[in-house]
Amino acid sequence: MQSGGTRRAMVAMAALGSLLTMTTLSACGGAHTGHTGGREGRPGPSATHPRKAVATPAPTRIPDVGDRLHRDIPADTHQVLAVYGDGKDSPYSTAVLFTKHGSTWDRTRSWPAHNGKRGWTLDHHLGDERSPVGVFTLTAAGGVLDDPGAALPYSQDESYEAPRDWDESHWHDFDYVIAIDYNRVKGTPPDDAEQPEGEEKGGGIWLHLDHGSGTSACVSLPKEAMEYLLRTLDPARHPVVLMGDRADLKG
């Protein structure tokens, strides 16, 4: 038989062993285990299954544009500069470049812009100071400054200079221009004067540099936007400008 002293010694040793085991287990998840969360000496967060972010699908149509104008976008067009006018009688607008990949249109870049001083019209005439609503091809570019690396045919000439009797804020309007194919012969230089629908229907409507206010009928953009568009619009992608006030674009 074991003596009482011997039994007490054995019980004490067993208790000490249990205490050491518990101490060892409590260190799991401590500072030296590499658990995330920086909780030194504490268990890491419970494992969970992260929720996957749901990506917004790219649109298969140009946003906020109705069927009528969508049908006017050529089937082989893969670049659309959409100009969203703030209102029927407003000179303020936003230009957004969309690029087609497969069946979807990706929003590429956007910029603030100006349009006609008096807004927009579905029936543009010379001198009405409104920009025409519609879809128009973009086939030629030019300007006072040297070609910045345009993909479109580019004609550089000092004849593009704005008249010096205009306000000084307009002197650089035509440093870069892209012709909007409204009442003009497609593919000819922007300053070509022929107007197939007659002079009364107006013409010489361009994308050009912004001067901070409305235009006679053109769409004006910041210089960096024009440089980007000149280098990006590709004849092989058949670029167009789709433009108008938001109400008419949806109509």
Short mmCIF file of N, CA, C and O in Angstrom, two decimals, residues 76-81 97-100 105 232-235 237-241:
data_model
loop_
_atom_site.label_atom_id
_atom_site.label_comp_id
_atom_site.label_asym_id
_atom_site.label_seq_id
_atom_site.Cartn_x
_atom_site.Cartn_y
_atom_site.Cartn_z
N ASP A 76 -20.80 48.42 -87.55
CA ASP A 76 -19.36 48.18 -87.42
C ASP A 76 -18.66 49.20 -86.52
O ASP A 76 -17.43 49.20 -86.41
N THR A 77 -19.42 50.06 -85.84
CA THR A 77 -18.82 51.06 -84.95
C THR A 77 -18.44 50.42 -83.62
O THR A 77 -19.25 49.73 -82.99
N HIS A 78 -17.21 50.68 -83.19
CA HIS A 78 -16.72 50.18 -81.90
C HIS A 78 -16.23 51.30 -80.98
O HIS A 78 -15.71 51.03 -79.91
N GLN A 79 -16.40 52.54 -81.39
CA GLN A 79 -16.06 53.69 -80.55
C GLN A 79 -17.17 54.73 -80.68
O GLN A 79 -17.49 55.16 -81.80
N VAL A 80 -17.76 55.10 -79.55
CA VAL A 80 -18.81 56.12 -79.53
C VAL A 80 -18.44 57.18 -78.51
O VAL A 80 -18.22 56.87 -77.33
N LEU A 81 -18.36 58.43 -78.97
CA LEU A 81 -18.23 59.55 -78.05
C LEU A 81 -19.64 60.07 -77.80
O LEU A 81 -20.25 60.68 -78.68
N LEU A 97 -16.50 58.65 -73.62
CA LEU A 97 -16.05 57.74 -74.67
C LEU A 97 -16.37 56.31 -74.27
O LEU A 97 -15.95 55.85 -73.20
N PHE A 98 -17.11 55.61 -75.12
CA PHE A 98 -17.42 54.20 -74.92
C PHE A 98 -16.71 53.38 -76.00
O PHE A 98 -16.67 53.76 -77.17
N THR A 99 -16.16 52.25 -75.58
CA THR A 99 -15.48 51.34 -76.50
C THR A 99 -16.16 49.99 -76.45
O THR A 99 -16.41 49.46 -75.36
N LYS A 100 -16.47 49.44 -77.60
CA LYS A 100 -17.18 48.16 -77.66
C LYS A 100 -16.21 46.99 -77.66
O LYS A 100 -15.26 46.95 -78.45
N TRP A 105 -20.43 47.60 -74.12
CA TRP A 105 -19.82 48.92 -74.26
C TRP A 105 -19.15 49.31 -72.95
O TRP A 105 -19.83 49.44 -71.93
N THR A 232 -6.71 58.24 -79.97
CA THR A 232 -7.47 57.03 -79.66
C THR A 232 -8.51 56.68 -80.71
O THR A 232 -8.71 55.49 -81.02
N LEU A 233 -9.19 57.68 -81.26
CA LEU A 233 -10.22 57.39 -82.26
C LEU A 233 -9.57 56.77 -83.49
O LEU A 233 -8.68 57.35 -84.10
N ASP A 234 -10.03 55.59 -83.85
CA ASP A 234 -9.38 54.77 -84.86
C ASP A 234 -10.32 54.54 -86.04
O ASP A 234 -11.42 54.01 -85.85
N PRO A 235 -9.93 54.96 -87.26
CA PRO A 235 -10.81 54.73 -88.41
C PRO A 235 -11.24 53.28 -88.56
O PRO A 235 -12.36 53.01 -89.03
N ARG A 237 -12.14 51.38 -86.31
CA ARG A 237 -13.24 51.13 -85.37
C ARG A 237 -14.46 51.98 -85.69
O ARG A 237 -15.43 51.98 -84.94
N HIS A 238 -14.40 52.72 -86.78
CA HIS A 238 -15.54 53.50 -87.28
C HIS A 238 -16.18 54.37 -86.19
O HIS A 238 -17.37 54.20 -85.88
N PRO A 239 -15.42 55.30 -85.63
CA PRO A 239 -15.94 56.09 -84.51
C PRO A 239 -17.06 57.04 -84.93
O PRO A 239 -17.10 57.53 -86.06
N VAL A 240 -17.96 57.29 -83.98
CA VAL A 240 -19.04 58.25 -84.18
C VAL A 240 -19.17 59.10 -82.93
O VAL A 240 -18.72 58.73 -81.84
N VAL A 241 -19.81 60.27 -83.08
CA VAL A 241 -20.25 61.05 -81.94
C VAL A 241 -21.77 60.94 -81.89
O VAL A 241 -22.45 61.04 -82.91
#
